[in-house]
Short mmCIF file of C-alpha atoms in Angstrom, two decimals:
data_model
loop_
_atom_site.label_atom_id
_atom_site.label_comp_id
_atom_site.label_asym_id
_atom_site.label_seq_id
_atom_site.Cartn_x
_atom_site.Cartn_y
_atom_site.Cartn_z
CA MET A 10 -11.07 7.69 35.46
CA THR A 11 -11.06 10.12 32.69
CA ILE A 12 -11.25 9.00 29.02
CA LYS A 13 -10.65 11.19 26.03
CA ILE A 14 -12.16 10.04 22.81
CA PRO A 15 -10.43 11.28 19.53
CA ILE A 16 -12.53 13.24 16.92
CA LEU A 17 -12.55 9.93 15.15
CA PRO A 18 -12.04 6.89 17.26
CA SER A 19 -10.28 3.84 15.73
CA LYS A 20 -12.28 1.76 18.39
CA GLN A 21 -15.36 1.75 20.27
CA THR A 22 -15.65 2.10 23.84
CA PHE A 23 -18.69 0.88 26.10
CA VAL A 24 -19.35 1.60 29.49
CA LYS A 25 -22.20 1.33 31.98
CA ARG A 26 -24.84 4.05 32.59
CA PRO A 27 -25.75 4.44 36.17
CA ASN A 28 -29.08 3.90 37.72
CA VAL A 29 -30.59 2.61 34.51
CA SER A 30 -32.13 -1.02 34.29
CA HIS A 31 -30.49 -3.76 32.18
CA GLU A 32 -33.17 -4.19 29.49
CA LEU A 33 -32.97 -4.11 25.81
CA ASP A 34 -32.98 -0.62 24.04
CA LEU A 35 -35.65 -1.95 21.42
CA LYS A 36 -36.08 1.64 19.71
CA ALA A 37 -32.19 1.66 19.23
CA ILE A 38 -32.25 -1.93 17.76
CA CYS A 39 -34.98 -0.78 15.23
CA VAL A 40 -32.71 2.29 14.05
CA PHE A 41 -29.88 -0.38 13.67
CA VAL A 42 -32.19 -2.78 11.39
CA ALA A 43 -33.24 0.45 9.29
CA THR A 44 -29.73 1.70 8.83
CA GLY A 45 -27.12 -0.90 9.50
CA PHE A 46 -25.29 1.10 12.43
CA PHE A 47 -26.34 2.41 15.96
CA MET A 48 -26.73 6.08 16.25
CA GLY A 49 -25.01 8.53 18.79
CA GLU A 50 -24.05 6.30 22.09
CA ASP A 51 -27.12 3.75 21.70
CA THR A 52 -26.09 -0.14 22.05
CA TYR A 53 -28.23 -3.10 22.15
CA TRP A 54 -28.86 -2.33 26.04
CA LYS A 55 -30.20 0.76 27.70
CA ASP A 56 -27.63 0.69 30.61
CA GLN A 57 -24.95 0.58 28.20
CA ALA A 58 -23.31 3.53 26.38
CA CYS A 59 -20.71 3.78 23.43
CA LEU A 60 -18.57 6.80 24.57
CA ALA A 61 -19.25 9.76 22.21
CA PRO A 62 -16.20 11.13 20.00
CA ALA A 63 -14.60 14.17 20.55
CA HIS A 64 -15.58 14.12 24.13
CA THR A 65 -13.98 13.62 27.57
CA HIS A 66 -15.84 11.04 29.69
CA LYS A 67 -15.47 10.87 33.51
CA ILE A 68 -15.84 7.27 34.75
CA ASP A 69 -16.39 6.18 38.21
CA ASP A 70 -14.69 3.25 40.16
CA ASN A 71 -17.50 0.88 39.21
CA GLY A 72 -17.15 1.63 35.46
CA HIS A 73 -20.22 3.87 35.31
CA LEU A 74 -20.36 6.78 32.99
CA ILE A 75 -20.77 10.26 35.43
CA LYS A 76 -20.11 12.80 32.98
CA SER A 77 -19.40 13.66 29.32
CA GLU A 78 -18.02 16.91 28.00
CA PRO A 79 -16.84 17.82 24.47
CA TRP A 80 -13.48 18.71 23.59
CA PHE A 81 -13.82 19.52 20.12
CA GLN A 82 -16.78 20.95 18.15
CA TRP A 83 -16.90 20.88 14.37
CA TYR A 84 -16.70 23.97 12.66
CA TYR A 85 -16.21 25.57 9.29
CA ALA A 86 -13.64 28.43 9.30
CA PRO A 87 -12.11 28.49 5.62
CA ARG A 88 -8.77 30.20 5.59
CA GLU A 89 -7.58 32.41 2.79
CA LEU A 90 -5.14 30.46 0.99
CA THR A 91 -4.77 29.47 -2.61
CA PHE A 92 -5.41 25.91 -3.78
CA GLU A 93 -1.70 25.44 -4.27
CA GLN A 94 -1.16 26.19 -0.63
CA ALA A 95 -3.92 23.95 0.40
CA LEU A 96 -2.29 21.23 -1.53
CA GLU A 97 1.14 21.76 0.02
CA GLU A 98 -0.20 21.78 3.68
CA TYR A 99 -2.34 18.65 2.73
CA ILE A 100 0.47 16.88 1.49
CA GLN A 101 2.85 17.80 4.27
CA LEU A 102 0.21 16.85 7.04
CA PHE A 103 -0.53 13.54 5.38
CA THR A 104 3.03 12.65 5.12
CA ASN A 105 3.88 13.54 8.54
CA ILE A 106 0.83 11.65 10.01
CA ILE A 107 1.84 8.55 8.26
CA LYS A 108 5.58 8.56 9.06
CA GLU A 109 4.54 8.99 12.78
CA GLN A 110 2.09 6.11 12.82
CA VAL A 111 4.18 3.75 10.93
CA GLY A 112 7.47 4.49 12.45
CA ASP A 113 10.27 2.03 11.26
CA GLN A 114 7.91 -0.90 11.10
CA GLN A 115 6.80 -2.89 8.17
CA VAL A 116 3.60 -1.86 6.67
CA ILE A 117 0.64 -3.81 5.26
CA LEU A 118 -1.25 -1.73 2.89
CA PRO A 119 -4.88 -3.02 1.68
CA LEU A 120 -4.85 -1.61 -1.99
CA SER A 121 -7.86 -0.80 -3.72
CA GLY A 122 -8.49 0.82 -7.26
CA GLY A 123 -9.55 3.96 -5.56
CA LEU A 124 -7.90 7.27 -4.33
CA ASP A 125 -7.45 6.80 -0.54
CA SER A 126 -5.07 3.82 -0.53
CA ARG A 127 -3.29 5.04 -3.82
CA SER A 128 -2.50 8.39 -1.89
CA GLN A 129 -1.04 6.28 0.89
CA ALA A 130 1.01 4.18 -1.51
CA LEU A 131 2.28 7.57 -3.10
CA ILE A 132 3.79 8.59 0.47
CA LEU A 133 4.82 5.08 1.50
CA LYS A 134 6.78 4.27 -1.95
CA ASP A 135 9.31 7.20 -0.71
CA LEU A 136 9.69 5.83 2.84
CA ASP A 137 12.30 3.25 3.75
CA ASN A 138 9.68 1.00 5.23
CA PRO A 139 8.96 -2.49 3.80
CA VAL A 140 5.38 -2.56 2.55
CA ARG A 141 3.57 -5.62 1.73
CA ALA A 142 0.41 -4.58 -0.20
CA PHE A 143 -2.45 -6.79 -0.65
CA SER A 144 -6.17 -6.72 -2.52
CA TYR A 145 -9.04 -8.84 -3.15
CA ALA A 146 -11.73 -9.41 -5.59
CA PHE A 147 -15.02 -11.37 -5.53
CA GLN A 148 -15.24 -14.91 -7.18
CA ASP A 149 -16.57 -14.15 -10.43
CA GLY A 150 -16.48 -10.30 -9.96
CA TYR A 151 -14.53 -7.51 -11.33
CA PRO A 152 -10.79 -8.15 -10.84
CA GLU A 153 -10.18 -5.33 -8.73
CA HIS A 154 -6.76 -6.72 -7.67
CA THR A 155 -5.52 -6.05 -11.06
CA ILE A 156 -5.31 -2.20 -10.50
CA ALA A 157 -3.86 -2.65 -7.05
CA LYS A 158 -1.11 -4.98 -8.65
CA GLN A 159 -0.09 -2.47 -10.78
CA ILE A 160 -0.06 0.24 -8.23
CA ALA A 161 2.13 -2.03 -6.04
CA LYS A 162 4.66 -2.92 -8.70
CA TYR A 163 5.29 0.57 -9.56
CA CYS A 164 5.82 1.57 -5.91
CA ASN A 165 7.98 -1.62 -5.49
CA PHE A 166 5.74 -3.07 -2.56
CA SER A 167 5.14 -6.98 -2.26
CA PHE A 168 1.77 -7.97 -3.43
CA ASP A 169 -0.76 -10.49 -2.68
CA SER A 170 -4.15 -11.00 -4.40
CA PHE A 171 -6.97 -12.81 -2.74
CA GLU A 172 -10.04 -14.10 -3.99
CA ILE A 173 -13.37 -13.92 -1.90
CA LYS A 174 -14.88 -17.13 -2.19
CA LYS A 175 -18.47 -18.38 -2.29
CA GLY A 176 -19.83 -19.15 1.33
CA TYR A 177 -16.89 -18.17 3.23
CA LEU A 178 -19.07 -16.68 5.96
CA TRP A 179 -20.57 -19.86 7.23
CA ASN A 180 -17.06 -21.00 8.54
CA CYS A 181 -16.41 -17.91 10.50
CA ILE A 182 -19.55 -16.28 11.02
CA ASN A 183 -19.15 -17.07 15.01
CA ASP A 184 -15.84 -15.38 15.18
CA LEU A 185 -16.98 -12.38 13.38
CA ALA A 186 -19.90 -12.11 15.69
CA ASP A 187 -17.24 -12.16 18.73
CA ILE A 188 -14.89 -9.73 16.80
CA ASN A 189 -17.48 -7.13 16.01
CA GLY A 190 -20.04 -7.90 18.74
CA CYS A 191 -22.68 -7.70 16.15
CA TYR A 192 -22.67 -4.17 15.76
CA SER A 193 -22.39 -4.33 12.00
CA GLU A 194 -23.76 -6.76 9.62
CA PHE A 195 -21.59 -9.43 8.47
CA THR A 196 -21.12 -8.99 4.74
CA HIS A 197 -19.21 -5.62 4.67
CA PRO A 198 -15.71 -6.82 6.22
CA ARG A 199 -14.55 -9.14 3.51
CA GLN A 200 -11.25 -9.36 4.89
CA MET A 201 -12.69 -11.75 7.24
CA ALA A 202 -12.50 -14.19 4.41
CA VAL A 203 -8.67 -14.20 4.52
CA LEU A 204 -8.35 -13.31 8.32
CA ASN A 205 -5.87 -16.32 8.77
CA VAL A 206 -3.51 -15.10 6.15
CA LEU A 207 -3.53 -11.38 7.45
CA GLU A 208 -2.97 -12.71 10.90
CA ASN A 209 0.33 -14.18 9.69
CA MET A 210 1.67 -11.04 8.13
CA LYS A 211 4.21 -9.04 9.73
CA GLY A 212 3.85 -5.33 10.41
CA LEU A 213 1.04 -2.89 11.17
CA PHE A 214 -2.00 -2.02 8.81
CA SER A 215 -2.25 1.48 7.26
CA LEU A 216 -5.78 1.78 6.32
CA GLY A 217 -7.37 4.52 4.25
CA HIS A 218 -10.81 4.56 5.59
CA TRP A 219 -12.92 7.87 5.39
CA GLY A 220 -10.73 9.85 3.01
CA ASP A 221 -13.30 9.69 0.56
CA VAL A 222 -15.67 11.33 2.82
CA LEU A 223 -13.10 14.03 4.29
CA PHE A 224 -11.96 14.93 1.05
CA ASP A 225 -15.22 15.16 -1.00
CA ARG A 226 -18.59 17.23 -1.14
CA GLY A 227 -20.62 16.63 1.97
CA VAL A 228 -23.84 17.05 -0.35
CA PRO A 229 -24.39 17.70 -3.88
CA GLU A 230 -23.59 21.25 -5.15
CA GLY A 231 -26.38 23.70 -4.81
CA THR A 232 -28.04 21.66 -2.13
CA GLN A 233 -30.39 23.74 0.25
CA GLU A 234 -30.71 23.58 3.96
CA SER A 235 -34.09 22.57 3.68
CA ALA A 236 -33.17 19.47 1.88
CA VAL A 237 -30.47 18.31 4.06
CA LEU A 238 -32.78 16.05 6.62
CA PRO A 239 -34.34 14.30 3.49
CA LEU A 240 -31.02 13.71 1.89
CA LEU A 241 -29.48 12.34 5.20
CA PHE A 242 -32.56 10.24 5.76
CA LYS A 243 -32.14 8.70 2.12
CA LYS A 244 -28.48 8.16 2.35
CA MET A 245 -28.73 6.52 5.66
CA VAL A 246 -32.12 4.35 5.47
CA LYS A 247 -32.17 1.08 3.51
CA PRO A 248 -35.90 0.98 2.28
CA ARG A 249 -36.42 -2.70 3.05
CA GLY A 250 -34.32 -2.35 6.18
CA PHE A 251 -36.81 0.61 7.07
CA GLU A 252 -39.74 -1.48 6.28
CA LEU A 253 -38.50 -4.21 8.55
CA ALA A 254 -37.87 -1.98 11.34
CA GLN A 255 -41.27 -0.24 11.20
CA ASN A 256 -42.69 -4.08 11.48
CA VAL A 257 -40.59 -4.85 14.42
CA TRP A 258 -41.37 -1.52 16.18
CA GLU A 259 -44.95 -2.39 15.63
CA PHE A 260 -44.70 -5.90 16.98
CA TRP A 261 -42.71 -4.89 19.95
CA ASN A 262 -45.60 -2.39 20.71
CA LEU A 263 -43.30 0.52 20.84
CA GLU A 264 -44.55 4.06 21.74
CA GLY A 265 -44.83 6.36 18.91
CA ASP A 266 -44.18 6.28 15.30
CA PHE A 267 -40.60 4.76 14.22
CA LYS A 268 -40.16 7.27 10.91
CA SER A 269 -40.98 10.21 13.61
CA TYR A 270 -38.56 8.83 15.96
CA LEU A 271 -35.73 8.30 13.60
CA ILE A 272 -36.22 11.79 11.96
CA SER A 273 -36.04 13.34 15.34
CA ARG A 274 -32.86 11.57 16.30
CA ILE A 275 -31.44 12.98 12.89
CA GLU A 276 -32.66 16.53 13.63
CA ASP A 277 -31.61 16.38 17.11
CA ASP A 278 -27.68 15.19 16.11
CA LEU A 279 -27.83 17.87 13.34
CA ALA A 280 -28.77 20.62 15.57
CA LYS A 281 -25.84 20.03 17.99
CA ILE A 282 -23.24 20.93 14.84
CA GLU A 283 -23.48 24.67 14.50
CA ILE A 284 -21.99 25.08 10.91
CA ASP A 285 -23.96 27.19 8.17
CA ASN A 286 -22.21 25.73 5.33
CA VAL A 287 -24.40 22.73 4.55
CA SER A 288 -21.75 20.64 3.00
CA ALA A 289 -19.30 21.14 5.65
CA LYS A 290 -22.14 20.17 8.16
CA VAL A 291 -23.08 17.14 6.55
CA ARG A 292 -19.61 15.90 6.35
CA ALA A 293 -19.24 16.60 10.08
CA TYR A 294 -22.51 14.71 10.74
CA LYS A 295 -21.46 11.66 8.69
CA THR A 296 -18.11 11.60 10.63
CA SER A 297 -19.58 11.98 14.05
CA GLN A 298 -22.29 9.36 13.39
CA TRP A 299 -21.84 6.54 10.68
CA ALA A 300 -17.76 6.84 10.51
CA HIS A 301 -17.98 6.19 14.39
CA ARG A 302 -20.70 3.69 14.51
CA TRP A 303 -20.19 1.88 11.49
CA THR A 304 -16.69 2.42 9.46
CA THR A 305 -14.98 1.99 13.00
CA THR A 306 -17.11 -1.16 13.87
CA ASN A 307 -15.45 -3.05 10.94
CA LEU A 308 -11.96 -2.05 11.74
CA THR A 309 -12.12 -4.55 14.48
CA VAL A 310 -11.61 -7.25 12.03
CA PHE A 311 -8.26 -5.69 10.73
CA GLU A 312 -7.24 -5.20 14.54
CA ALA A 313 -7.85 -8.81 15.07
CA ALA A 314 -4.87 -9.55 12.85
CA ASN A 315 -2.54 -6.86 13.49
CA SER A 316 -2.06 -3.36 15.21
CA ILE A 317 -3.88 -0.72 12.77
CA THR A 318 -3.11 2.82 12.00
CA LEU A 319 -5.49 5.18 9.95
CA PRO A 320 -3.91 8.49 8.67
CA TYR A 321 -7.38 10.12 7.70
CA TYR A 322 -8.57 9.54 11.27
CA ASP A 323 -6.18 11.36 12.81
CA ASP A 324 -7.22 14.47 14.94
CA ARG A 325 -5.05 16.87 12.83
CA MET A 326 -6.51 15.66 9.57
CA CYS A 327 -10.12 16.29 11.19
CA GLN A 328 -9.02 19.80 12.01
CA PHE A 329 -7.42 20.72 8.80
CA ILE A 330 -10.65 19.78 6.99
CA CYS A 331 -12.40 22.39 9.14
CA THR A 332 -10.10 25.29 7.79
CA ILE A 333 -10.11 24.40 4.03
CA PRO A 334 -12.54 26.05 1.64
CA GLU A 335 -15.37 23.57 0.62
CA ALA A 336 -14.44 24.24 -3.18
CA TYR A 337 -11.12 22.67 -2.59
CA LEU A 338 -12.33 19.81 -0.74
CA ALA A 339 -15.13 19.09 -3.43
CA ASP A 340 -14.62 16.41 -6.29
CA ARG A 341 -11.45 14.86 -4.40
CA ARG A 342 -9.50 17.74 -5.73
CA LEU A 343 -6.87 17.74 -3.15
CA GLN A 344 -6.34 13.67 -3.41
CA ILE A 345 -6.20 13.83 -7.40
CA ALA A 346 -3.83 16.94 -7.34
CA HIS A 347 -1.57 15.11 -4.94
CA ILE A 348 -1.57 11.62 -7.03
CA LYS A 349 -1.18 13.59 -10.25
CA GLN A 350 2.16 14.73 -9.09
CA ASP A 351 3.25 11.25 -10.09
CA LYS A 352 2.43 10.60 -13.76
CA THR A 353 2.42 6.79 -13.30
CA LEU A 354 0.37 6.42 -10.60
CA ALA A 355 -2.30 8.93 -12.10
CA ASN A 356 -2.20 7.16 -15.49
CA ILE A 357 -3.32 3.83 -13.82
CA THR A 358 -7.00 3.15 -13.86
CA TRP A 359 -9.29 4.72 -11.42
CA GLN A 360 -11.74 2.00 -10.47
CA ASP A 361 -14.81 4.29 -9.79
CA GLN A 362 -14.09 5.73 -13.20
CA ASN A 363 -13.48 2.76 -15.14
CA PRO A 364 -11.69 2.44 -17.65
CA PHE A 365 -10.63 6.09 -17.30
CA ASN A 366 -7.70 7.31 -15.15
CA LEU A 367 -7.01 10.55 -13.31
CA ASN A 368 -6.05 12.20 -16.18
CA ASN A 369 -9.06 11.69 -18.49
CA TYR A 370 -11.93 10.46 -16.04
CA HIS A 371 -13.77 13.82 -17.31
CA TYR A 372 -14.52 11.54 -20.52
CA ASN A 373 -16.57 9.16 -18.44
CA ILE A 374 -19.64 10.51 -19.87
CA THR A 375 -21.82 9.55 -22.76
CA PRO A 376 -21.06 9.12 -25.38
CA TYR A 377 -16.98 8.46 -24.65
CA ASN A 378 -17.78 5.58 -22.19
CA LEU A 379 -20.34 4.11 -24.38
CA PRO A 380 -18.36 1.48 -26.03
CA TYR A 381 -16.80 0.19 -22.59
CA ARG A 382 -20.39 0.19 -20.99
CA VAL A 383 -21.65 -1.89 -24.09
CA ILE A 384 -18.80 -4.37 -23.75
CA ASN A 385 -18.98 -4.87 -20.11
CA LYS A 386 -22.56 -5.40 -20.28
CA LEU A 387 -22.28 -8.17 -23.00
CA LYS A 388 -19.75 -9.57 -20.93
CA ARG A 389 -22.09 -9.99 -17.79
CA GLU A 390 -24.92 -11.10 -20.08
CA VAL A 391 -22.86 -13.90 -21.65
CA ARG A 392 -21.49 -14.99 -18.29
CA GLY A 393 -25.36 -15.13 -17.18
CA ILE A 394 -26.32 -17.33 -20.06
CA PHE A 395 -23.39 -19.58 -19.07
CA GLY A 396 -24.57 -19.86 -15.51
CA LYS A 397 -21.81 -17.69 -14.11
CA PRO A 398 -23.73 -14.42 -13.08
CA TYR A 399 -21.36 -11.54 -12.58
CA ILE A 400 -20.86 -11.08 -8.62
CA GLN A 401 -20.85 -7.53 -7.59
CA ARG A 402 -21.42 -7.79 -3.90
CA ASN A 403 -20.37 -9.92 -0.98
CA TRP A 404 -23.89 -11.06 -0.11
CA GLU A 405 -24.38 -12.44 -3.50
CA LEU A 406 -21.58 -15.17 -2.63
CA GLN A 407 -22.70 -15.68 0.85
CA PHE A 408 -26.52 -15.77 0.47
CA VAL A 409 -27.53 -16.89 -3.01
CA GLY A 410 -27.43 -20.62 -3.95
CA GLY A 411 -28.68 -23.81 -2.10
CA GLU A 412 -25.60 -24.43 0.20
CA ASN A 413 -25.78 -20.55 1.27
CA ALA A 414 -29.64 -20.84 1.67
CA LYS A 415 -29.41 -23.71 4.00
CA TYR A 416 -27.19 -21.59 6.46
CA VAL A 417 -29.19 -18.54 6.04
CA GLU A 418 -32.46 -20.30 7.02
CA GLN A 419 -30.89 -22.08 9.79
CA TYR A 420 -30.12 -18.68 11.77
CA LEU A 421 -33.29 -16.79 10.22
CA PHE A 422 -35.87 -19.52 11.15
CA SER A 423 -34.36 -20.55 14.53
CA THR A 424 -37.28 -21.29 16.85
CA ASP A 425 -35.57 -19.08 19.77
CA PHE A 426 -35.04 -16.54 17.36
CA ASN A 427 -38.56 -16.23 16.15
CA ASN A 428 -39.85 -15.92 19.46
CA TRP A 429 -38.27 -12.62 19.64
CA ILE A 430 -38.42 -11.62 15.94
CA PRO A 431 -41.78 -13.19 14.75
CA LYS A 432 -41.39 -15.99 11.89
CA ALA A 433 -44.12 -14.49 9.81
CA LEU A 434 -42.11 -11.45 9.70
CA VAL A 435 -38.79 -13.07 8.95
CA LYS A 436 -40.58 -15.37 6.42
CA SER A 437 -42.10 -12.37 4.36
CA THR A 438 -38.61 -10.43 4.32
CA TYR A 439 -36.90 -13.68 3.38
CA ASN A 440 -39.51 -14.31 0.69
CA ASN A 441 -38.76 -10.71 -1.01
CA PHE A 442 -35.10 -11.52 -1.08
CA ILE A 443 -35.74 -15.13 -2.87
CA ASN A 444 -38.61 -14.42 -5.09
CA GLY A 445 -38.64 -10.47 -5.48
CA ASP A 446 -35.79 -7.89 -5.71
CA ALA A 447 -32.67 -9.36 -4.09
CA VAL A 448 -30.81 -6.43 -4.30
CA ALA A 449 -33.35 -4.53 -2.39
CA SER A 450 -34.10 -6.94 0.16
CA SER A 451 -30.36 -8.18 0.87
CA HIS A 452 -29.74 -5.45 3.58
CA ALA A 453 -33.07 -6.56 5.65
CA VAL A 454 -31.93 -10.27 5.25
CA SER A 455 -28.32 -9.44 6.50
CA MET A 456 -29.66 -7.55 9.29
CA LEU A 457 -31.95 -10.45 10.38
CA LEU A 458 -28.86 -12.63 10.32
CA THR A 459 -26.93 -10.38 12.56
CA LEU A 460 -29.73 -10.03 14.88
CA SER A 461 -30.06 -13.94 15.03
CA LEU A 462 -26.33 -14.37 15.82
CA TRP A 463 -26.56 -11.73 18.68
CA HIS A 464 -29.52 -13.26 20.05
CA GLN A 465 -27.74 -16.73 20.34
CA GLN A 466 -24.82 -15.37 21.86
CA ASN A 467 -26.55 -12.66 24.59
CA LEU A 468 -30.43 -13.42 24.96
CA LEU A 469 -30.98 -17.33 25.22
CA ASN A 470 -29.81 -17.36 28.79
CA PHE A 471 -31.14 -13.63 29.57
#
């Protein structure tokens, strides 16, 4: 059997490696702890592989991987065309992809205050497909759904808004572990909080994932080749996650040094991308690594509710990117120019540049944004005084507070789990979260929670 994996696959495919013993890939797990995703073809097990994107894989009758060959290599070959020509091509391609993907079905559109889903809305509003849009906001957090509601109303979409409640995770954590296989930590896919509602919606999802990476700079302007590896390391690694991974590496008595191992993995994968332009090279690296192993993992939650489509994941979109000058991709220029063709959509607040929109976001600098920043800070401080802290991140709703702590500690300090990850190390990490910098330590705690669930489901009887 031959399996051809797209450039950016919407699901991960796992197969067995022949002639490899069934044992834990402890080095791969350490990388997972440090970054939040597995690299390359790594999985929890040495004899299991996640099939690489943009490759054709030959599988034998026993389900073992025999051979893998690339059918696509990332490249950078910018064509000589004007920005207006590139914009016209982008809009036509984007429109065709969406039309093909949704057919004549009803569309379910997750709307945010950003650009990717707004770009989809601009296309979908002119199609005949009925569209049901929705958005969500954290309890006691920024009302993100207010921006999405404006977009939906203008586009004549039906609209639902959902509030992500405190402690929802503990009612569905086992289901989420089954859905994503514990290949991603549990506080990123907040749609899990409303999965039962999404399951009852009719239609298919049109998801805007990865548009923000394809249509922006790969690295800051002026970045030199020598700075790419340190930049990627900083982007990929969560400091407290890295610290935890180092400690686990040493406890498991693994050969060599963890940091050297991780850097060598990044270097090896970068070397396979034969692109001189550093921005295009890093974009290709991000897409082939953490889009495939992190973003795609979390798509499984949507897919548990309904069929999914992803216009930015389409092979043609990836190939199109390879031929567009970096100057046109930088700073979301193509997406912004597309949306600005509709004055109403462009005038709706751009959440990343709040309170500015696509026509005036250039003023989101001091002193123009100072009044908003001062008022916003005062609001947060007043809320804190009255015991209602401003929620910005999902883990704040799931890990903080007595009832949440009870569940977190139940998993982190399970006797069986602490036979695998020592209690002293878990306790030190958790204490940093409780008594130190919670923001910095939240990733490490979330990774321990993920490993505890995976251990419970896979290792107790191993």
